[in-house]
Coordinates of C-alpha atoms and ligand atoms in Angstrom, one line a residue:
X26 CA -15.8 1.4 33.7
X27 CA -12.5 1.8 32.0
X28 CA -12.0 4.9 30.0
X29 CA -9.6 5.3 27.2
X30 CA -7.2 7.9 28.2
X31 CA -3.9 9.1 26.8
X32 CA -2.7 11.4 29.4
X33 CA 0.2 12.5 27.2
X34 CA -2.1 13.9 24.5
X35 CA -5.6 14.3 26.0
X36 CA -4.8 17.7 27.5
X37 CA -2.8 19.0 24.6
X38 CA -4.4 22.4 23.6
X39 CA -4.6 23.3 20.0
X40 CA -1.9 26.0 20.2
X41 CA 0.6 23.2 21.2
X42 CA -0.4 21.3 18.1
X43 CA 0.2 24.4 16.1
X44 CA 3.6 24.8 17.6
X45 CA 4.4 21.1 16.8
X46 CA 3.3 21.6 13.2
X47 CA 5.4 24.7 13.0
X48 CA 8.5 22.7 14.2
X49 CA 7.8 20.0 11.7
X50 CA 7.6 22.5 8.9
X51 CA 10.8 24.1 9.8
X52 CA 12.6 20.8 10.4
X53 CA 11.5 19.3 7.1
X54 CA 12.3 22.4 5.2
X55 CA 15.8 22.3 6.7
X56 CA 16.3 18.6 5.9
X57 CA 15.1 19.1 2.4
X58 CA 17.4 22.0 1.8
X59 CA 20.3 20.1 3.1
X60 CA 19.5 17.1 0.9
X61 CA 19.1 19.2 -2.2
X62 CA 15.4 18.3 -2.8
X63 CA 12.1 19.0 -1.3
X64 CA 11.0 15.4 -1.1
X65 CA 7.8 14.6 0.6
X66 CA 5.9 17.2 2.7
X67 CA 3.8 16.2 5.5
X68 CA 1.4 19.1 4.9
X69 CA 0.8 18.1 1.2
X70 CA -0.1 20.3 -1.7
X71 CA 2.0 22.4 -4.0
X72 CA 5.3 20.6 -3.5
X73 CA 7.7 19.5 -6.1
X74 CA 8.6 15.9 -6.1
X75 CA 11.9 14.3 -5.4
X76 CA 13.4 10.9 -4.8
X77 CA 15.7 11.9 -2.1
X78 CA 16.0 9.4 0.7
X79 CA 16.3 10.9 4.1
X80 CA 15.2 10.2 7.6
X81 CA 12.5 12.3 9.0
X82 CA 11.7 10.4 12.1
X83 CA 13.8 9.7 15.1
X84 CA 12.3 6.3 16.0
X85 CA 13.7 4.3 13.1
X86 CA 17.1 2.7 13.5
X87 CA 19.6 2.3 10.6
X88 CA 18.1 -1.0 9.6
X89 CA 20.6 -3.4 11.2
X90 CA 18.1 -6.2 11.0
X91 CA 18.8 -6.6 7.3
X92 CA 22.5 -5.8 7.4
X93 CA 22.3 -2.1 6.9
X94 CA 24.4 -0.9 9.8
X95 CA 26.0 2.4 10.5
X96 CA 29.4 0.8 10.0
X97 CA 28.9 0.5 6.3
X98 CA 27.2 3.7 5.5
X99 CA 30.3 5.6 4.4
X100 CA 30.1 4.5 0.7
X101 CA 27.2 6.5 -0.6
X102 CA 26.6 4.1 -3.5
X103 CA 25.8 1.4 -1.1
X104 CA 22.4 2.8 -0.4
X105 CA 20.9 2.9 -3.8
X106 CA 20.9 6.6 -4.4
X107 CA 19.0 6.3 -7.7
X108 CA 16.9 3.2 -7.9
X109 CA 15.9 2.2 -11.4
X110 CA 12.4 1.8 -12.6
X111 CA 10.8 -1.0 -14.6
X112 CA 13.8 -3.3 -14.2
X113 CA 12.5 -5.8 -11.6
X114 CA 9.6 -8.2 -12.3
X115 CA 6.3 -7.7 -10.4
X116 CA 6.3 -9.9 -7.3
X117 CA 3.4 -12.3 -7.3
X118 CA 2.2 -13.3 -3.8
X119 CA 1.9 -17.0 -3.1
X120 CA -1.6 -18.4 -2.8
X121 CA -3.1 -20.1 0.3
X122 CA -6.1 -22.2 -0.7
X123 CA -9.1 -22.0 1.6
X124 CA -11.5 -23.3 -1.0
X125 CA -11.5 -26.8 0.5
X126 CA -12.3 -25.6 4.0
X127 CA -10.3 -26.5 7.1
X128 CA -7.8 -23.9 8.3
X129 CA -5.0 -21.8 6.9
X130 CA -2.0 -20.4 8.8
X131 CA -0.6 -16.9 8.5
X132 CA 2.4 -16.1 10.7
X133 CA 3.4 -12.5 11.1
X134 CA 7.2 -12.0 11.3
X135 CA 10.1 -9.9 10.3
X136 CA 11.9 -10.5 7.0
X137 CA 14.2 -8.7 4.6
X138 CA 12.8 -7.8 1.2
X139 CA 14.5 -6.4 -2.0
X140 CA 12.6 -3.3 -3.0
X141 CA 15.1 -1.3 -5.1
X142 CA 17.1 -2.4 -8.1
X143 CA 19.8 -1.2 -10.4
X144 CA 19.5 -0.8 -14.2
X145 CA 20.8 -4.3 -14.7
X146 CA 18.1 -5.7 -12.4
X147 CA 20.4 -6.5 -9.5
X148 CA 19.4 -5.5 -6.0
X149 CA 20.3 -2.0 -5.1
X150 CA 21.4 -1.3 -1.6
X151 CA 20.5 -3.3 1.5
X152 CA 17.2 -5.1 1.8
X153 CA 14.4 -3.5 3.7
X154 CA 13.1 -4.9 7.0
X155 CA 9.5 -5.7 6.6
X156 CA 6.9 -7.1 9.0
X157 CA 5.0 -9.5 6.8
X158 CA 2.7 -12.4 6.8
X159 CA 4.6 -15.7 6.1
X160 CA 7.7 -13.6 5.4
X161 CA 6.5 -11.5 2.5
X162 CA 4.9 -8.2 1.8
X163 CA 2.2 -8.5 0.6
X164 CA 1.4 -11.6 2.4
X165 CA 0.0 -14.7 0.7
X166 CA -3.3 -14.3 -1.2
X167 CA -6.0 -16.2 0.6
X168 CA -8.4 -17.9 -1.8
X169 CA -11.9 -18.6 -0.7
X170 CA -15.0 -19.8 -2.4
X171 CA -18.5 -18.6 -1.6
X172 CA -20.2 -20.9 0.8
X173 CA -17.1 -22.7 2.1
X174 CA -16.1 -21.6 5.6
X175 CA -12.6 -22.0 7.0
X176 CA -10.4 -20.8 9.8
X177 CA -7.5 -18.4 9.5
X178 CA -5.0 -18.9 12.3
X179 CA -3.0 -15.8 12.7
X180 CA 0.3 -16.2 14.7
X181 CA 2.3 -13.3 15.9
X182 CA 6.1 -13.8 15.8
X183 CA 7.0 -10.2 15.2
X184 CA 9.0 -9.8 18.4
X185 CA 9.9 -6.3 19.5
X186 CA 9.7 -3.0 17.8
X187 CA 12.5 -0.3 17.8
X188 CA 11.8 0.7 21.3
X189 CA 12.0 -2.9 22.4
X190 CA 8.3 -3.2 23.0
X191 CA 6.4 -6.3 22.0
X192 CA 4.6 -5.8 18.8
X193 CA 0.9 -6.4 19.1
X194 CA -1.3 -6.9 16.1
X195 CA -5.0 -7.2 15.4
X196 CA -5.9 -8.4 11.9
X197 CA -8.9 -7.0 10.2
X198 CA -10.2 -8.9 7.2
X199 CA -11.3 -5.9 5.3
X200 CA -14.8 -6.1 3.7
X201 CA -15.6 -9.5 5.2
X202 CA -18.8 -10.2 7.0
X203 CA -17.6 -11.7 10.3
X204 CA -18.7 -12.1 13.9
X205 CA -17.7 -9.2 16.2
X206 CA -14.9 -11.2 17.8
X207 CA -13.3 -11.7 14.4
X208 CA -13.7 -8.1 13.3
X209 CA -10.1 -7.1 14.2
X210 CA -10.9 -4.8 17.1
X211 CA -8.2 -2.4 18.1
X212 CA -7.2 -2.2 21.7
X213 CA -5.8 0.6 23.7
X214 CA -2.2 0.8 24.7
X215 CA -1.2 -0.7 28.0
X216 CA -4.2 -2.9 28.4
X217 CA -3.1 -6.5 28.8
X218 CA -6.1 -8.0 30.5
X219 CA -9.1 -6.2 29.2
X220 CA -12.3 -6.3 31.3
X221 CA -14.2 -4.1 28.9
X222 CA -17.9 -4.1 29.0
X223 CA -17.7 -4.5 25.3
X224 CA -15.2 -7.2 24.5
X225 CA -12.6 -6.1 22.0
X226 CA -11.4 -9.6 21.3
X227 CA -8.8 -10.3 18.7
X228 CA -5.6 -8.6 19.8
X229 CA -2.7 -10.9 19.1
X230 CA 0.2 -10.4 21.5
X231 CA 3.7 -11.4 20.6
X232 CA 4.2 -15.2 20.5
X233 CA 0.5 -15.9 20.6
X234 CA -2.2 -16.6 18.1
X235 CA -5.8 -16.0 17.3
X236 CA -8.2 -18.0 15.1
X237 CA -10.6 -16.2 12.9
X238 CA -13.6 -18.0 11.5
X239 CA -14.7 -17.0 8.0
X240 CA -18.1 -17.8 6.7
X241 CA -17.8 -16.7 3.1
X242 CA -21.5 -16.3 2.5
X243 CA -21.3 -12.8 1.1
X244 CA -20.9 -11.8 -2.5
X245 CA -17.6 -12.7 -4.2
X246 CA -15.2 -9.8 -4.2
X247 CA -11.7 -8.4 -3.7
X248 CA -10.9 -8.2 0.0
X249 CA -7.7 -7.7 1.9
X250 CA -6.4 -8.4 5.4
X251 CA -4.3 -5.9 7.2
X252 CA -3.3 -4.9 10.7
X253 CA -5.8 -2.8 12.7
X254 CA -4.1 -2.1 15.9
X255 CA -5.1 1.1 17.6
X256 CA -2.7 3.9 17.1
X257 CA -0.4 1.7 15.1
X258 CA -2.3 0.7 12.0
X259 CA -0.4 3.2 9.9
X260 CA 3.0 2.0 11.1
X261 CA 2.1 -1.7 10.9
X262 CA 0.7 -1.4 7.4
X263 CA 3.7 0.6 6.2
X264 CA 5.9 -2.2 7.6
X265 CA 4.1 -4.7 5.4
X266 CA 1.2 -6.4 7.3
X267 CA -1.2 -6.6 4.4
X268 CA -2.4 -9.3 2.0
X269 CA -5.3 -10.1 -0.4
X270 CA -8.3 -12.2 0.3
X271 CA -10.2 -13.2 -2.8
X272 CA -13.7 -14.7 -2.5
X273 CA -14.6 -16.5 -5.7
X274 CA -18.2 -17.3 -6.9
X275 CA -19.8 -20.7 -6.4
X276 CA -21.8 -22.5 -9.0
X277 CA -25.0 -20.5 -8.5
X278 CA -26.6 -19.6 -11.8
X279 CA -26.5 -15.9 -10.9
X280 CA -22.7 -16.1 -11.5
X281 CA -22.9 -17.9 -14.8
X282 CA -21.5 -14.9 -16.7
X283 CA -18.4 -14.5 -14.4
X284 CA -17.3 -18.1 -14.3
X285 CA -14.8 -17.9 -17.1
X286 CA -13.1 -14.6 -16.6
X287 CA -9.3 -14.5 -16.9
X288 CA -7.8 -16.6 -14.1
X289 CA -4.5 -18.2 -13.1
X290 CA -1.6 -16.4 -14.6
X291 CA -4.0 -14.0 -16.2
X292 CA -5.5 -12.8 -12.9
X293 CA -3.1 -10.5 -11.3
X294 CA -3.3 -8.7 -7.9
X295 CA -1.8 -5.2 -7.7
X296 CA -1.3 -3.7 -4.2
X297 CA -0.2 -0.2 -4.9
X298 CA 1.4 1.5 -1.9
X299 CA 3.7 4.5 -1.5
X300 CA 6.6 4.5 0.9
X301 CA 9.4 6.7 2.1
X302 CA 12.8 5.3 3.0
X303 CA 15.8 6.3 5.0
X304 CA 19.2 6.4 3.3
X305 CA 19.6 2.9 4.6
X306 CA 16.7 1.6 2.4
X307 CA 14.5 1.2 5.5
X308 CA 10.9 2.4 5.9
X309 CA 10.7 5.9 7.2
X310 CA 7.7 6.3 9.4
X311 CA 7.0 7.6 13.0
X312 CA 7.6 4.7 15.2
X313 CA 5.3 5.5 18.0
X314 CA 2.0 7.3 18.7
X315 CA 3.5 10.4 20.2
X316 CA 5.9 10.9 17.3
X317 CA 3.0 10.3 14.9
X318 CA 0.9 13.0 16.6
X319 CA 3.9 15.4 16.4
X320 CA 4.5 15.0 12.6
X321 CA 1.5 16.6 11.0
X322 CA 0.8 13.3 9.4
X323 CA -2.0 13.1 11.9
X324 CA -3.7 15.9 9.9
X325 CA -3.1 15.0 6.3
X326 CA -1.7 11.5 6.3
X327 CA 1.5 9.9 5.1
X328 CA 2.7 10.5 1.5
X329 CA 5.6 8.3 0.5
X330 CA 8.3 9.3 -2.0
X331 CA 8.3 6.0 -3.9
X332 CA 5.5 4.1 -5.5
X333 CA 5.6 0.3 -5.0
X334 CA 3.5 -2.5 -6.4
X335 CA 3.4 -5.8 -4.5
X336 CA 6.3 -4.6 -2.4
X337 CA 8.6 -3.7 -5.3
X338 CA 9.6 -0.3 -6.7
X339 CA 8.0 0.4 -10.1
X340 CA 8.1 -3.2 -11.3
X341 CA 7.3 -4.6 -14.8
X342 CA 5.0 -7.4 -15.8
X343 CA 5.3 -9.5 -19.0
X344 CA 1.8 -9.9 -20.5
X345 CA 0.6 -11.7 -23.6
X346 CA -1.7 -10.1 -26.2
X347 CA -4.9 -11.1 -24.6
X348 CA -7.4 -10.3 -21.8
X349 CA -6.1 -10.0 -18.2
X350 CA -7.9 -9.4 -14.9
X351 CA -6.3 -7.1 -12.5
X352 CA -7.5 -6.7 -8.9
X353 CA -6.4 -3.2 -7.9
X354 CA -5.9 -2.2 -4.3
X355 CA -5.0 1.3 -3.3
X356 CA -3.0 0.2 -0.3
X357 CA -1.6 3.6 0.4
X358 CA -2.1 5.0 3.9
X359 CA -3.4 8.4 2.7
X360 CA -2.7 8.9 -1.0
X361 CA -5.5 8.9 -3.6
X362 CA -4.8 7.4 -7.0
X363 CA -6.1 8.1 -10.5
X364 CA -4.9 5.2 -12.6
X365 CA -4.7 4.9 -16.4
X366 CA -2.7 3.0 -19.0
X367 CA -0.5 5.0 -21.3
X368 CA 2.2 4.6 -23.9
X369 CA 5.8 5.7 -23.2
X370 CA 4.9 9.0 -24.8
X371 CA 2.0 9.6 -22.5
X372 CA -0.9 8.7 -24.9
X373 CA -3.7 7.1 -23.0
X374 CA -4.9 3.6 -24.2
X375 CA -8.5 3.0 -23.2
X376 CA -8.1 -0.7 -22.7
X377 CA -9.4 -0.9 -19.1
X378 CA -12.8 -2.3 -18.4
X379 CA -14.3 -2.3 -14.9
X380 CA -16.1 -5.4 -13.7
X381 CA -16.3 -4.9 -9.9
X382 CA -16.0 -2.8 -6.8
X383 CA -14.8 -3.9 -3.4
X384 CA -17.5 -6.3 -2.4
X385 CA -18.8 -7.7 -5.7
X386 CA -19.2 -7.5 -9.4
X387 CA -20.9 -4.6 -11.1
X388 CA -23.9 -5.2 -13.3
X389 CA -22.2 -4.5 -16.7
X390 CA -18.6 -4.4 -17.9
X391 CA -17.7 -0.7 -18.4
X392 CA -14.8 0.7 -20.3
X393 CA -12.9 3.2 -18.1
X394 CA -10.4 5.8 -19.3
X395 CA -9.1 6.1 -15.7
X396 CA -9.9 4.8 -12.3
X397 CA -10.0 7.0 -9.1
X398 CA -9.1 5.1 -6.0
X399 CA -9.3 6.3 -2.4
X400 CA -7.1 4.6 0.2
X401 CA -8.4 1.1 1.0
X402 CA -10.6 0.9 -2.1
X403 CA -10.4 -2.0 -4.6
X404 CA -11.5 -2.2 -8.2
X405 CA -11.7 -5.2 -10.3
X406 CA -10.8 -4.5 -13.9
X407 CA -10.1 -6.4 -17.2
X408 CA -7.4 -5.1 -19.5
X409 CA -7.6 -5.8 -23.2
X410 CA -4.1 -6.3 -24.5
X411 CA -5.3 -8.3 -27.6
X412 CA -4.5 -5.6 -30.1
X413 CA -1.2 -4.5 -28.7
X414 CA 1.8 -5.3 -30.8
X415 CA 4.3 -7.7 -29.2
X416 CA 7.3 -5.7 -28.1
X417 CA 5.2 -2.7 -27.0
X418 CA 5.6 -1.3 -23.5
X419 CA 2.7 0.3 -21.8
X420 CA 2.6 2.0 -18.4
X421 CA 0.2 2.0 -15.5
X422 CA 0.4 5.6 -14.4
X423 CA -1.1 7.7 -11.5
X424 CA -2.2 11.2 -12.4
X425 CA -3.7 12.2 -9.1
X426 CA -1.8 15.3 -8.1
X427 CA -0.5 15.0 -4.6
X428 CA 3.0 15.9 -3.4
X429 CA 5.4 14.3 -3.9
X430 CA 4.0 13.4 -7.3
X431 CA 4.3 9.7 -8.1
X432 CA 3.2 9.2 -11.7
X433 CA 5.0 5.9 -12.6
X434 CA 3.4 2.9 -11.1
X435 CA 4.5 -0.1 -13.3
X436 CA 5.2 -1.3 -16.8
X437 CA 3.5 -3.8 -19.0
X438 CA 5.7 -5.6 -21.6
X439 CA 3.7 -7.3 -24.3
X440 CA 5.4 -10.6 -25.1
X441 CA 4.7 -13.4 -27.5
X442 CA 2.5 -16.3 -26.5
X443 CA -0.9 -17.8 -26.7
X444 CA -3.7 -17.0 -24.3
X445 CA -6.6 -19.1 -23.1
X446 CA -10.0 -18.5 -24.4
X447 CA -11.6 -16.6 -21.6
X448 CA -15.1 -15.2 -21.7
X449 CA -15.5 -11.5 -21.2
X450 CA -19.2 -10.8 -21.1
X451 CA -20.9 -7.4 -21.0
X452 CA -23.6 -8.4 -18.6
X453 CA -22.1 -9.5 -15.3
X454 CA -24.2 -10.0 -12.0
X455 CA -27.3 -8.1 -11.1
X456 CA -28.1 -7.0 -7.6
X457 CA -30.8 -5.0 -5.9
X458 CA -29.3 -2.5 -3.6
X459 CA -30.6 -1.8 -0.1
X460 CA -33.3 0.8 -0.1
X461 CA -36.1 2.3 1.9
X462 CA -34.0 2.9 5.0
X463 CA -35.9 3.0 8.2
X464 CA -33.3 5.0 10.1
X465 CA -31.3 8.0 8.8
X466 CA -28.2 9.4 10.5
X467 CA -25.9 12.3 9.8
X468 CA -22.3 11.7 10.9
X469 CA -20.1 14.7 11.2
X470 CA -16.4 14.4 10.4
X471 CA -14.9 17.0 12.7
X472 CA -11.6 18.8 12.1
X473 CA -8.9 19.0 14.8
X474 CA -10.3 20.8 17.8
X475 CA -9.9 21.0 21.5
X476 CA -7.3 18.6 22.7
X477 CA -7.3 16.5 19.6
X478 CA -4.3 16.2 17.4
X479 CA -6.5 15.0 14.5
X480 CA -9.9 14.6 13.0
X481 CA -12.7 12.8 14.8
X482 CA -16.0 11.3 14.0
X483 CA -18.8 13.2 15.6
X484 CA -16.4 15.2 17.8
X485 CA -15.5 12.1 19.8
X486 CA -12.1 10.4 19.9
X487 CA -12.1 6.6 19.5
X488 CA -13.3 4.9 22.7
X489 CA -13.2 1.1 22.5
X490 CA -15.4 0.9 25.6
X491 CA -18.3 2.6 24.0
X492 CA -20.8 2.2 21.2
X493 CA -21.5 5.4 19.4
X494 CA -24.5 4.1 17.4
X495 CA -27.0 1.4 18.2
X496 CA -28.4 -0.5 15.2
X497 CA -31.1 -3.1 15.4
X498 CA -30.1 -6.3 13.6
X499 CA -31.5 -6.4 10.1
X500 CA -32.3 -2.7 9.9
X501 CA -31.6 -0.8 6.7
X502 CA -30.1 2.5 7.5
X503 CA -28.8 5.5 5.6
X504 CA -25.7 7.2 6.9
X505 CA -24.7 10.6 5.6
X506 CA -21.1 11.5 6.2
X507 CA -20.4 15.2 6.1
X508 CA -17.3 17.2 6.7
X509 CA -18.2 19.7 9.4
X510 CA -16.6 23.2 9.7
X511 CA -15.4 24.0 13.2
X512 CA -13.5 27.0 11.9
X513 CA -11.7 29.7 13.9
X514 CA -14.9 30.8 15.7
X515 CA -16.3 27.4 16.7
X516 CA -13.0 25.8 17.3
X517 CA -11.1 28.4 19.2
X518 CA -9.8 27.3 22.6
X519 CA -9.2 25.8 20.4
X520 CA -9.3 24.6 16.8
X521 CA -6.6 24.6 14.2
X522 CA -8.7 27.1 12.2
X523 CA -10.6 27.0 9.0
X524 CA -8.7 27.0 5.7
X525 CA -5.6 25.2 7.0
X526 CA -6.6 21.8 8.2
X527 CA -10.1 21.8 6.6
X528 CA -9.2 20.5 3.2
X529 CA -8.9 16.8 3.9
X530 CA -11.1 14.3 2.2
X531 CA -12.0 11.2 4.2
X532 CA -12.2 7.6 2.9
X533 CA -14.8 6.3 5.4
X534 CA -14.8 2.6 6.0
X535 CA -17.7 0.7 7.7
X536 CA -16.9 -2.7 9.0
X537 CA -19.3 -5.7 8.7
X538 CA -21.4 -4.5 5.8
X539 CA -21.2 -3.9 2.1
X540 CA -23.2 -0.7 1.3
X541 CA -24.4 1.1 -1.7
X542 CA -23.6 4.8 -2.3
X543 CA -26.7 6.9 -2.8
X544 CA -27.3 9.3 -5.7
X545 CA -24.8 7.9 -8.1
X546 CA -25.0 8.6 -11.8
X547 CA -25.9 5.6 -13.9
X548 CA -22.7 3.6 -14.6
X549 CA -20.7 5.4 -12.0
X550 CA -17.4 3.8 -11.0
X551 CA -18.8 3.2 -7.5
X552 CA -22.1 1.6 -8.5
X553 CA -21.5 -1.7 -6.8
X554 CA -21.0 -3.2 -3.3
X555 CA -18.6 -1.1 -1.4
X556 CA -17.1 -0.8 2.1
X557 CA -15.2 2.5 1.6
X558 CA -16.6 5.8 0.3
X559 CA -14.6 8.9 -0.2
X560 CA -16.2 11.9 1.5
X561 CA -14.8 15.0 -0.3
X562 CA -13.4 17.9 1.6
X563 CA -16.2 20.2 2.4
X564 CA -18.7 17.6 1.0
X565 CA -21.2 15.0 1.9
X566 CA -21.9 11.4 0.9
X567 CA -24.7 9.1 1.8
X568 CA -24.6 5.3 1.9
X569 CA -27.4 2.7 2.5
X570 CA -26.7 -0.6 4.1
X571 CA -28.6 -3.4 5.8
X572 CA -27.0 -4.3 9.1
X573 CA -27.6 -8.0 9.3
X574 CA -24.6 -9.0 11.4
X575 CA -24.6 -10.8 14.7
X576 CA -25.1 -8.7 17.9
X577 CA -21.9 -7.0 19.0
X578 CA -19.6 -4.1 18.3
X579 CA -18.0 -3.2 15.0
X580 CA -15.8 -0.4 13.9
X581 CA -16.2 2.4 11.4
X582 CA -13.4 4.8 10.7
X583 CA -11.5 6.9 8.3
X584 CA -9.2 4.8 6.1
X585 CA -6.6 7.5 6.0
X586 CA -4.6 5.5 8.4
X587 CA -3.0 8.4 10.1
X588 CA -6.5 9.9 10.7
X589 CA -7.6 6.5 12.0
X590 CA -4.6 6.3 14.3
X591 CA -5.2 9.6 16.0
X592 CA -8.7 8.4 16.8
X593 CA -10.9 9.1 13.8
X594 CA -12.7 6.0 14.6
X595 CA -16.0 5.1 16.1
X596 CA -18.0 1.9 17.0
X597 CA -21.5 0.8 16.2
X598 CA -23.3 -2.0 18.1
X599 CA -25.7 -4.4 16.5
X600 CA -28.5 -5.1 18.9
X601 CA -31.3 -7.7 18.6
X602 CA -34.1 -6.9 21.1
X603 CA -36.2 -9.8 19.8
X604 CA -33.5 -12.5 20.6
X605 CA -32.4 -11.2 24.0
X606 CA -29.5 -9.1 22.8
X607 CA -30.6 -5.6 23.6
X608 CA -28.0 -2.9 23.5
X609 CA -26.8 -1.5 26.9
X610 CA -27.9 2.2 27.0
X611 CA -25.2 2.9 29.6
X612 CA -22.5 2.1 27.0
X613 CA -24.0 4.4 24.4
X614 CA -21.7 7.4 23.8
X615 CA -23.6 9.3 21.1
X616 CA -22.0 11.7 18.7
X617 CA -22.5 15.2 19.9
X618 CA -24.9 17.4 18.1
X619 CA -23.7 20.9 17.5
X620 CA -20.0 20.6 18.3
X621 CA -17.3 18.5 19.8
X622 CA -17.5 17.0 23.2
X623 CA -14.3 15.9 24.8
X624 CA -14.5 12.6 26.6
X625 CA -16.8 10.9 29.0
X626 CA -16.4 10.6 32.7
X627 CA -12.9 11.6 33.8
X628 CA -11.4 11.8 30.3
X629 CA -10.2 15.3 30.7
X630 CA -10.2 18.1 33.1
X631 CA -13.0 20.4 31.7
X632 CA -11.4 23.4 33.3
X633 CA -8.0 22.8 31.7
X634 CA -8.6 24.9 28.6
X635 CA -10.0 27.8 30.6
X636 CA -6.7 28.1 32.5
X637 CA -4.8 29.1 29.5
X638 CA -5.1 32.1 27.1
X639 CA -5.3 29.5 24.3
X640 CA -6.9 31.7 21.8
X641 CA -4.2 34.3 21.9
X642 CA -1.4 31.6 21.6
X643 CA -3.3 30.0 18.7
X644 CA -3.5 33.3 16.7
X645 CA 0.2 34.0 17.3
X646 CA 1.1 30.5 16.3
X647 CA -1.1 30.5 13.1
X648 CA 0.5 33.8 12.1
X649 CA 3.9 32.4 12.6
X650 CA 3.1 29.2 10.8
X651 CA 1.7 31.2 7.8
X652 CA 4.8 33.4 7.6
X653 CA 7.0 30.2 7.9
X654 CA 5.2 28.6 5.0
X655 CA 5.8 31.7 2.8
X656 CA 9.4 31.8 3.9
X657 CA 10.1 28.3 3.0
X658 CA 8.2 28.5 -0.3
X659 CA 5.4 26.1 0.5
X660 CA 2.7 28.7 -0.6
Ligands
CU7 CU1 -9.9 11.1 7.5

């Protein structure tokens, strides 16, 4: 049996992690001081914002792919020191039509994209190297209709990364109900010919392709496809490997009320994503797994210094004085959003009406003053511009406080023109939610402990060769996610300690199913089909789902992509005893009750932590870290 091992990290005791975090804090404080602003802060919380471009990570080259070479860095103005806001139009991704069936082609490759602009609308500085589908970020929007299956052929022409390694991808069609082999399984580093007992099919190596078969039998909703490669999802999503997948209703009478919603030019997709850049206008992100683990991102996630929509910095959109439909995606790796529409003076305009969640419509149209979005979540909203005077400018803003603060998302310019006569009903689509679960599970979200650089699910790092939960096909189950408290006592030898790394919320994503969140207030924002639920720091959330997928293995993980990439991911296996697909008990690697358990089989040397006075080193390091924080003004 193969076992998933990272020898470079498996045996890293917690005091080493502490030292690494300490180095990161000192390094970033130094960089910020030199550049005259604090910029982003890996630890998050309490920081002032800044738009200073700087390079934090060693792995990223100066961006020669798009013409930004070190030979032309001498003139400071060449790098767009002060990019303007609301001067470039919102990019609209092209549409690939799958509603007639057949197959569609998506080719992942490198391209150069204009992200920053000057006041006059001209491009500012060199273009940014992106890794996109069909040459754009976001990639084309795949249109599907309920009941019409088609194939998606994904081709990988990305070539090599900055360390001259072939770039592998695995595409996850987020929210779709697909067979296990089309689920976008990650795959461990270095494995080129997997002989896993559980087949993690789907990795697309450079210059190869993989065909995914969609069925499109589920409820119509707002889905998205993105890279899901183990240990690299955060990097690959930052580089641009994302796109929308819209499933539209068929002619079933249950959808009568949602057949004439705003569409065409009045149905706009907004992928909201934060990014940091080097002074060469290139994405700034750790370029390999070891660097990621050393950044501190693995604890709190990546918070960019600029807010982009559909791959452009703070764009604008001309809208007519009518109804619009916006499909909102929080495509940030780790940042939460609270979105509202405001005037230029900051007065809120309550013109947003929610009509859907990730996996379907909600039952009634509901006016929303603001919309909270966890990473990976989607909300389907209508915006009523009917009574807005032509010439007015309104702003989509983000009021979620997270350093660096990014309040400006995009601008709406109300322009003259007629609008089609769309129907905007109050009653939408009614569903009955899964209920009466026959199995209840509690799933602990465990802070960094032992040899782990990051959070885990149930105290176990991701193991692609195992199933952590066995589910009988067709069973309705209730899963309660809760943030557990290792703390200094339980985690010593060692944990990072309570109070420092314990404050993270976790957007938990379950593949295969759409679930319903338990215990919601009537009319709650989340009262619909969902595939991500935010588990608050120090809190608990329960979901109920019917697991009606085909037998095989599916993922569930935190959608803070840095958490995911340092192994906050697990697998569940659908078994069907009645049809000859029983689960293999030898592959069950259950979550540990009562505390973390490190590895199966030969994963780690169980005596390694006992060889070191880890607890003493941990205390010293924590004291040093605390004093450093105070010295650099972070607390
Ligand atoms: Cu998490």
